[in-house]
Coordinates of C-alpha atoms in Angstrom, one line a residue:
M521 CA 12.4 -16.3 25.6
P522 CA 12.3 -13.1 27.7
W523 CA 13.7 -10.0 26.1
T524 CA 14.9 -6.6 27.0
K525 CA 14.9 -3.6 24.7
A526 CA 16.0 -0.1 25.6
K527 CA 13.9 2.4 23.7
T528 CA 12.3 5.8 23.8
V529 CA 8.7 4.7 24.2
S530 CA 5.7 7.0 23.5
I531 CA 3.0 6.0 26.0
V532 CA -0.5 6.2 24.8
G533 CA -3.6 6.8 26.8
T534 CA -2.7 10.5 27.6
P535 CA -4.5 12.7 24.9
H536 CA -2.1 14.9 23.1
V537 CA 0.7 14.7 25.7
L538 CA 3.7 12.5 24.7
I539 CA 5.4 11.0 27.7
K540 CA 8.7 9.9 26.3
L541 CA 10.9 8.0 28.7
V542 CA 14.0 6.0 28.1
V543 CA 13.1 2.7 29.6
A544 CA 14.0 -1.0 29.7
L545 CA 10.8 -2.7 28.7
V546 CA 11.0 -6.3 30.0
L547 CA 8.4 -8.9 29.1
P548 CA 9.2 -12.0 31.2
V549 CA 7.9 -15.4 30.2
F550 CA 5.1 -16.4 32.5
A551 CA 2.6 -19.2 32.8
N552 CA -0.3 -17.8 30.8
S553 CA 1.6 -15.4 28.5
Q554 CA 3.8 -17.4 26.3
A555 CA 5.0 -16.0 23.0
A556 CA 4.3 -18.0 19.8
P557 CA 7.2 -20.3 18.7
P558 CA 9.4 -18.8 15.9
D559 CA 8.0 -19.1 12.4
K560 CA 10.3 -18.4 9.6
T561 CA 7.5 -17.5 7.3
S562 CA 5.5 -15.3 9.7
K563 CA 5.7 -11.6 9.5
I564 CA 4.1 -11.1 12.9
H565 CA 5.2 -11.8 16.5
L566 CA 2.9 -12.5 19.4
V567 CA 4.5 -10.3 22.0
S568 CA 2.1 -11.2 24.8
K569 CA -1.2 -12.9 25.6
I570 CA -3.4 -13.1 28.7
V571 CA -6.1 -15.8 28.8
G572 CA -8.1 -17.6 31.3
K573 CA -8.4 -14.7 33.7
D574 CA -11.7 -13.4 35.2
F575 CA -10.7 -9.7 34.9
L576 CA -10.5 -9.7 31.1
S577 CA -12.9 -7.3 29.3
E578 CA -13.9 -5.8 26.0
T579 CA -12.8 -2.3 27.3
I580 CA -9.2 -1.5 28.0
R581 CA -7.0 1.6 28.3
I582 CA -3.2 1.8 27.8
G583 CA -0.8 4.0 29.7
D584 CA 2.1 3.9 32.2
L585 CA 0.5 3.2 35.5
N586 CA 3.3 2.0 37.8
G587 CA 5.7 4.7 36.8
D588 CA 8.5 2.6 35.2
G589 CA 8.0 4.3 31.8
A590 CA 6.6 1.2 30.1
P591 CA 3.0 1.0 29.0
D592 CA 0.5 -1.0 31.2
V593 CA -3.0 -2.2 30.6
L594 CA -6.2 -1.2 32.5
F595 CA -9.0 -3.8 32.1
V596 CA -12.5 -2.3 32.7
Q597 CA -15.5 -4.4 33.6
N598 CA -19.1 -3.3 33.9
L599 CA -22.7 -4.6 34.2
Y600 CA -23.6 -4.9 30.6
G601 CA -27.2 -3.6 30.8
P602 CA -26.9 -0.9 33.5
R603 CA -23.5 0.1 32.1
N604 CA -22.0 0.9 35.6
I605 CA -18.4 0.1 36.2
T606 CA -17.7 -2.8 38.6
C607 CA -14.0 -3.6 38.4
L608 CA -10.7 -2.0 37.3
T609 CA -7.7 -4.2 37.0
A610 CA -4.2 -2.7 36.2
T611 CA -1.6 -5.1 34.8
T612 CA 1.7 -5.0 33.0
L613 CA 1.7 -6.1 29.3
A614 CA 2.8 -9.5 30.5
G615 CA -0.2 -9.9 32.8
E616 CA 1.3 -9.2 36.2
I617 CA -1.5 -7.6 38.3
L618 CA -0.4 -4.2 39.7
W619 CA -3.7 -3.4 41.5
Q620 CA -7.4 -4.1 41.4
T621 CA -10.4 -2.2 42.6
G622 CA -13.8 -3.9 42.7
T623 CA -14.6 -7.6 42.2
P624 CA -13.7 -9.2 38.9
S625 CA -16.3 -11.4 37.2
K626 CA -16.2 -13.5 34.0
D627 CA -19.8 -12.3 33.4
N628 CA -18.9 -8.5 33.4
G629 CA -16.3 -8.4 30.6
R630 CA -18.8 -7.5 27.8
A631 CA -19.3 -3.9 26.8
Y632 CA -22.5 -2.4 25.3
C633 CA -20.9 1.0 24.6
D634 CA -17.9 3.1 25.4
L635 CA -17.2 3.3 29.1
P636 CA -16.3 6.5 31.0
V637 CA -12.7 5.6 31.8
Q638 CA -9.4 7.3 30.8
I639 CA -5.7 7.4 31.9
Y640 CA -4.1 10.8 32.1
D641 CA -1.6 12.9 34.0
W642 CA -4.3 15.2 35.3
D643 CA -2.2 17.2 37.8
H644 CA 0.9 17.3 35.5
D645 CA 3.2 15.8 38.2
G646 CA 4.8 13.3 35.8
T647 CA 2.7 10.3 36.8
N648 CA -0.7 9.2 35.4
E649 CA -4.1 9.1 37.1
V650 CA -7.0 6.8 36.3
F651 CA -10.4 8.5 35.9
Y652 CA -13.8 6.8 35.9
V653 CA -17.4 7.9 36.4
Q654 CA -19.6 6.4 39.0
Q655 CA -23.3 6.6 38.1
S656 CA -25.9 8.5 40.1
K657 CA -29.0 6.6 41.2
Y658 CA -31.5 5.9 38.4
L659 CA -35.1 6.5 39.5
D660 CA -38.5 5.5 38.0
C661 CA -37.0 2.8 35.8
P662 CA -36.6 -1.0 36.1
P663 CA -33.7 -2.2 38.3
G664 CA -30.4 -2.8 36.6
D665 CA -30.5 -6.0 34.6
A666 CA -27.6 -7.3 32.5
R667 CA -30.2 -8.5 29.9
T668 CA -31.7 -5.0 29.4
V669 CA -29.7 -2.0 28.3
R670 CA -30.3 1.1 30.4
E671 CA -29.3 4.3 28.6
R672 CA -31.0 7.0 30.7
A673 CA -33.5 7.5 33.5
P674 CA -36.7 9.6 33.9
R675 CA -35.2 11.0 37.1
Y676 CA -31.9 10.8 39.0
E677 CA -31.0 10.9 42.6
G678 CA -27.8 12.8 43.4
D679 CA -24.9 13.5 41.0
A680 CA -22.6 11.3 38.9
T681 CA -19.2 11.2 40.4
M682 CA -15.8 11.4 38.8
L683 CA -13.3 9.4 40.7
V684 CA -9.5 10.0 40.3
L685 CA -7.2 7.2 41.3
D686 CA -3.5 7.1 41.7
G687 CA -2.3 5.1 38.7
R688 CA 0.5 3.4 40.7
T689 CA -1.7 2.1 43.5
G690 CA -5.4 2.4 42.5
K691 CA -6.0 4.4 45.6
E692 CA -8.5 7.3 45.4
K693 CA -6.8 10.7 45.1
T694 CA -9.9 12.9 44.7
R695 CA -13.5 12.9 43.5
F696 CA -15.9 15.6 42.2
S697 CA -19.5 15.8 41.1
L698 CA -20.7 15.7 37.5
P699 CA -24.3 16.3 36.1
A700 CA -26.3 13.2 37.0
P701 CA -26.8 11.9 33.4
A702 CA -23.1 12.3 32.4
D703 CA -22.1 8.7 32.7
D704 CA -21.6 7.6 29.1
S705 CA -18.2 8.8 28.1
F706 CA -15.8 11.8 28.5
L707 CA -12.6 13.2 26.9
F708 CA -10.0 15.8 28.0
A709 CA -10.0 19.1 26.2
N710 CA -8.6 22.6 26.5
L711 CA -11.7 24.7 27.0
T712 CA -10.3 27.4 29.3
G713 CA -6.9 28.2 27.7
R714 CA -4.7 26.4 30.2
G715 CA -2.3 25.5 27.4
R716 CA -3.0 21.8 28.0
R717 CA -6.0 19.6 27.8
E718 CA -7.0 19.6 31.4
D719 CA -10.7 20.4 31.2
L720 CA -13.4 17.8 30.4
V721 CA -16.2 17.2 27.9
V722 CA -18.7 14.8 29.4
K723 CA -21.9 13.4 28.0
D724 CA -24.9 11.2 28.5
R725 CA -25.8 8.5 25.9
Y726 CA -27.2 10.6 23.0
W727 CA -28.9 13.8 24.3
N728 CA -26.6 16.1 26.3
M729 CA -23.0 17.2 26.6
W730 CA -21.3 19.4 29.2
G731 CA -18.0 21.4 29.3
V732 CA -16.4 21.0 32.8
S733 CA -13.4 23.0 33.9
H734 CA -10.3 21.7 35.6
D735 CA -11.6 22.9 38.9
A736 CA -14.9 20.9 38.3
K737 CA -17.1 23.8 37.4
V738 CA -19.8 23.1 34.8
L739 CA -19.0 25.7 32.0
W740 CA -21.9 25.0 29.7
N741 CA -24.5 22.4 28.5
Y742 CA -25.2 21.5 24.9
T743 CA -28.5 19.8 24.2
G744 CA -28.9 18.0 20.9
S745 CA -27.8 14.9 19.2
T746 CA -24.3 14.1 20.6
G747 CA -23.8 10.8 18.9
H748 CA -21.5 8.2 20.3
Y749 CA -18.3 10.1 20.9
P750 CA -17.3 13.7 20.1
T751 CA -14.0 14.8 18.6
I752 CA -12.0 18.0 19.3
A753 CA -9.6 20.4 17.7
D754 CA -8.7 24.1 17.8
V755 CA -10.5 24.8 14.5
D756 CA -10.6 28.6 14.9
G757 CA -7.0 29.0 16.1
D758 CA -7.8 30.8 19.4
G759 CA -5.8 28.4 21.6
R760 CA -8.9 26.5 22.8
D761 CA -10.7 23.4 21.5
E762 CA -14.0 23.3 19.6
V763 CA -16.1 20.2 20.1
F764 CA -17.6 18.4 17.0
V765 CA -20.5 16.0 17.5
G766 CA -21.4 15.4 13.9
F767 CA -24.5 17.6 13.4
A768 CA -23.0 20.5 15.4
L769 CA -19.8 22.3 16.2
V770 CA -19.6 23.8 19.7
D771 CA -17.1 26.5 20.7
H772 CA -14.9 26.2 23.8
D773 CA -17.4 28.4 25.7
G774 CA -20.5 26.4 24.7
K775 CA -21.6 28.7 21.8
V776 CA -23.1 26.6 19.0
L777 CA -21.2 27.6 15.9
F778 CA -23.5 25.5 13.7
Q779 CA -26.2 23.0 14.2
K780 CA -27.9 20.9 11.5
D781 CA -31.2 19.0 11.4
T782 CA -30.4 15.4 12.4
K783 CA -33.6 14.0 10.8
G784 CA -33.8 11.5 13.6
E785 CA -30.2 10.2 13.1
H786 CA -27.2 10.3 15.4
Q787 CA -23.5 10.3 14.5
D788 CA -21.8 6.9 14.8
A789 CA -18.3 8.3 14.4
A790 CA -16.7 11.8 14.0
F791 CA -13.3 12.9 12.8
I792 CA -11.6 16.3 12.3
A793 CA -8.8 16.6 9.8
R794 CA -6.6 19.4 8.5
P795 CA -4.8 18.4 5.2
P796 CA -1.7 20.2 3.8
D797 CA -4.0 22.7 2.1
G798 CA -4.9 24.1 5.6
K799 CA -8.6 23.7 5.2
W800 CA -10.3 21.8 8.0
R801 CA -12.6 18.9 7.1
L802 CA -15.2 17.8 9.6
L803 CA -16.3 14.2 8.8
F804 CA -19.0 12.1 10.4
G805 CA -21.0 9.0 9.7
D806 CA -24.7 8.1 10.2
G807 CA -26.9 6.9 7.3
G808 CA -24.0 8.0 5.1
L809 CA -20.6 9.7 5.2
H810 CA -20.6 13.5 5.5
C811 CA -17.8 16.0 4.9
L812 CA -18.4 19.6 6.2
D813 CA -16.4 22.7 6.5
P814 CA -16.1 24.6 9.8
K815 CA -19.1 26.7 9.0
G816 CA -21.3 23.6 8.6
A817 CA -21.5 23.7 4.8
D818 CA -21.7 20.4 3.0
L819 CA -18.6 19.6 1.0
W820 CA -19.7 16.2 0.0
F821 CA -21.9 13.3 1.1
R822 CA -21.9 9.5 0.3
P823 CA -25.0 7.5 1.1
L824 CA -24.3 4.3 3.0
G825 CA -26.4 1.9 5.1
E826 CA -24.7 2.8 8.4
A827 CA -21.3 4.6 8.4
Q828 CA -20.2 3.2 11.7
H829 CA -16.5 4.2 11.6
V830 CA -14.7 7.1 10.0
V831 CA -10.9 7.4 10.0
V832 CA -8.6 9.8 8.1
G833 CA -5.0 8.9 7.4
H834 CA -2.2 8.8 4.9
F835 CA -2.9 5.3 3.6
R836 CA -1.5 5.9 0.0
S837 CA 1.4 7.9 -1.4
D838 CA -0.6 9.3 -4.4
S839 CA -2.4 11.9 -2.3
P840 CA -2.0 13.6 1.1
L841 CA -4.9 12.0 3.0
Q842 CA -7.7 9.6 2.5
V843 CA -10.9 8.8 4.3
M844 CA -11.9 5.3 5.5
A845 CA -15.5 4.4 6.4
V846 CA -17.1 1.1 7.5
D847 CA -20.7 0.5 6.2
R848 CA -22.1 -2.1 8.6
T849 CA -25.5 -2.7 7.1
P850 CA -25.4 -2.5 3.4
V851 CA -27.9 -5.3 2.9
P852 CA -31.7 -4.5 2.6
T853 CA -33.7 -3.7 5.8
H854 CA -30.5 -3.4 7.9
R855 CA -30.5 -7.1 8.4
R856 CA -28.0 -8.4 11.0
D857 CA -27.6 -12.2 10.7
A858 CA -25.4 -14.9 9.3
N859 CA -26.0 -13.6 5.7
A860 CA -25.2 -9.9 6.4
W861 CA -21.8 -8.3 5.9
A862 CA -20.0 -5.0 6.3
I863 CA -18.1 -3.2 3.6
L864 CA -14.8 -1.3 4.0
Y865 CA -14.5 1.9 1.8
L866 CA -11.6 4.2 1.1
Y867 CA -12.3 7.7 -0.4
D868 CA -10.0 10.6 -1.4
L869 CA -10.5 14.0 0.3
E870 CA -13.0 15.0 -2.4
G871 CA -15.2 12.0 -1.7
H872 CA -14.3 9.9 -4.7
E873 CA -14.2 6.1 -4.0
L874 CA -10.8 4.6 -4.4
W875 CA -11.9 1.0 -3.5
H876 CA -14.2 -1.0 -1.4
R877 CA -13.9 -4.5 0.2
Q878 CA -16.8 -6.6 1.2
M879 CA -16.4 -8.7 4.3
E880 CA -17.4 -12.4 4.6
K881 CA -21.0 -13.3 5.3
G882 CA -21.8 -12.9 9.0
E883 CA -19.1 -10.2 9.4
W884 CA -21.4 -7.2 9.8
C885 CA -20.2 -6.0 13.1
I886 CA -16.7 -4.8 12.3
A887 CA -14.8 -1.7 13.2
A888 CA -11.5 -0.1 11.9
R889 CA -8.6 1.8 13.4
H890 CA -5.7 3.8 12.0
L891 CA -2.5 1.8 12.3
Q892 CA 1.2 2.7 11.7
W893 CA 2.2 -0.8 11.0
F894 CA 5.3 0.0 8.9
G895 CA 6.6 2.9 10.9
P896 CA 7.2 6.6 10.5
G897 CA 7.3 7.9 6.9
Q898 CA 5.5 4.9 5.5
P899 CA 1.8 4.8 4.4
D900 CA -0.6 4.0 7.2
C901 CA -2.7 0.8 7.4
L902 CA -6.2 -0.1 8.5
L903 CA -6.8 -2.5 11.4
V904 CA -10.2 -4.2 10.9
Y905 CA -11.7 -6.3 13.7
G906 CA -15.0 -7.4 15.1
Y907 CA -16.9 -10.7 15.3
S908 CA -19.0 -13.0 13.2
V909 CA -22.7 -13.2 13.9
E910 CA -22.3 -16.6 15.7
R911 CA -20.2 -15.1 18.4
Q912 CA -19.2 -18.5 19.7
G913 CA -16.0 -20.5 19.3
S914 CA -12.8 -19.0 17.9
P915 CA -13.3 -15.5 16.6
K916 CA -12.3 -14.6 13.1
P917 CA -8.8 -13.1 12.9
A918 CA -8.4 -9.3 12.7
R919 CA -7.1 -8.1 9.4
I920 CA -4.6 -5.4 8.4
Y921 CA -5.3 -3.7 5.1
N922 CA -2.9 -1.4 3.2
G923 CA -3.9 1.6 1.1
Q924 CA -4.5 -0.6 -2.0
G925 CA -7.1 -2.7 -0.2
E926 CA -4.8 -5.7 0.2
V927 CA -4.7 -7.8 3.3
V928 CA -1.2 -7.4 4.7
D929 CA -1.6 -9.6 7.8
E930 CA -4.2 -11.6 9.8
L931 CA -4.0 -11.7 13.6
P932 CA -6.0 -14.1 15.8
L933 CA -7.3 -13.0 19.2
Q934 CA -5.8 -15.5 21.7
I935 CA -8.8 -16.8 23.8
E936 CA -9.4 -19.4 26.5
G937 CA -12.3 -20.0 28.8
L938 CA -12.0 -20.1 32.5
P939 CA -11.5 -23.5 34.1
G940 CA -14.5 -25.7 33.2
E941 CA -16.0 -23.1 30.8
K942 CA -17.0 -24.3 27.4
D943 CA -19.5 -21.8 26.2
F944 CA -18.3 -18.1 26.2
N945 CA -18.6 -14.9 24.2
T946 CA -15.8 -14.2 21.8
D947 CA -16.2 -10.6 20.7
C948 CA -12.9 -9.1 19.4
Y949 CA -11.9 -5.4 19.8
G950 CA -8.7 -3.8 18.7
M951 CA -6.5 -0.8 19.1
A952 CA -3.0 0.4 18.0
A953 CA -0.2 1.6 20.3
D954 CA 3.6 1.6 20.2
V955 CA 4.1 -0.8 23.2
W956 CA 7.1 -2.7 21.7
G957 CA 9.2 0.5 21.4
D958 CA 10.4 0.2 17.8
A959 CA 8.6 3.4 16.4
R960 CA 5.9 1.3 14.9
E961 CA 2.5 0.7 16.3
E962 CA 1.6 -2.8 17.6
V963 CA -1.9 -4.3 17.4
L964 CA -3.7 -5.0 20.7
L965 CA -6.7 -7.4 20.4
F966 CA -8.9 -7.9 23.4
G967 CA -12.2 -9.5 24.4
S968 CA -13.9 -11.0 27.4
R969 CA -11.8 -14.1 27.2
G970 CA -8.5 -13.0 25.8
F971 CA -5.9 -10.3 25.3
S972 CA -3.1 -10.3 22.6
V973 CA -0.3 -8.0 21.5
Y974 CA 1.2 -8.4 18.0
A975 CA 4.3 -6.8 16.6
N976 CA 5.4 -6.5 13.0
T977 CA 8.7 -8.4 12.4
R978 CA 9.5 -6.9 9.0
P979 CA 12.7 -4.8 9.0
L980 CA 11.9 -1.1 9.3
E981 CA 11.8 0.7 6.0
K982 CA 14.0 3.4 7.6
P983 CA 16.8 1.4 9.2
S984 CA 18.8 3.0 12.0
L985 CA 22.2 2.4 13.6
Y986 CA 23.6 0.5 10.6
N987 CA 26.7 2.6 10.2
M988 CA 27.8 2.7 13.8
N989 CA 31.1 4.3 14.8
L990 CA 32.6 6.6 17.4
Y991 CA 32.4 9.7 15.2
P992 CA 28.9 11.4 15.0
G993 CA 29.2 12.9 11.5
M994 CA 26.9 10.4 9.8

């Protein structure tokens, strides 16, 4: 049945800016987005699913695009090997297409790496823009081939280009040049003291990173091991962001505050946390899990095969914060086959292991995200997703773990091939966002053949509006 729920919804996809609007979030019933039938024993609800569409992808972004205050979905397709973006499709959560730029293809839904796309209210006018990077021309390298991953070029012709689209229509609003190699990923940061994250940190695959001001001027260039994705925070309290890339911390003006020997490694995940004691922790994963202080001193280290994901959260009530890490290759020789598996670890802030959970055989390519599944004031959960080595047929369900290492819920990605399609890839990716509007985060699962949104149906631990009356003294 269709439903309407008036709520104050926090729209995600706009870094560190909460867009809170009182909205009526309506998810109509439509042909390819039917909710699951009621199940008295189930603790989850399938809010929406989109299957059998050629615009689906392993990369999405969430944010209000049409200006109605409700979250929308941006599906991002690319050529898998060359990594250049080919199609953007904006839809409502229910699957209604708002706009599309480029040509969708069932063959372009896979993602080799993070793609340079974000949703943000760049000009602070109350409506979101869509940002994506268009590659410069790669020279002296083989032509783009979806079977061969292309991470850099010996030479480039021209610049990379940042395109800024109107989130409501998909029409171009403006564009500006970026350094030619800067086509891997980017994030918004406050580098110039504007009081809001309106500058950019852009990077190539592993080797360079640039600070770019709001008026498109290159402020600085950092050369070194950047890893997959930086993380930012105002660590020194000067009103501007520092950029942490794992082996180095870079100040807002490009000054390198510390830089460590990578020994041939790169960071697979980075996280900055400030616990109640006020002391910053800089965590990252490579061949192990590292915890540093803002001066680069080692606080502790835990050797792992490949610490692919690192997340800090309040997963348990017996201490303020804990650290989660995914070891994706604990078996000898980093084997990745049907007999390999990943291990999920939880540590305290001092690096002591609280527990670990081994995945099933074949489940080596997993990832994890922080999830507020039970709402404000309750311990956080871990969303674990990925795929089995077979990568065919129905993907294994994503799992939600609590701080004790128990599986709370399992959520299947809803998938379906295109008409006549029998053999297709079933990678599963996940993220958390409050799209239902109940102060809890929902789980969004997505892949090249499906998109699903799940909500927690358990009563909120902090019930509201249960003593309703005309007198506001309660």
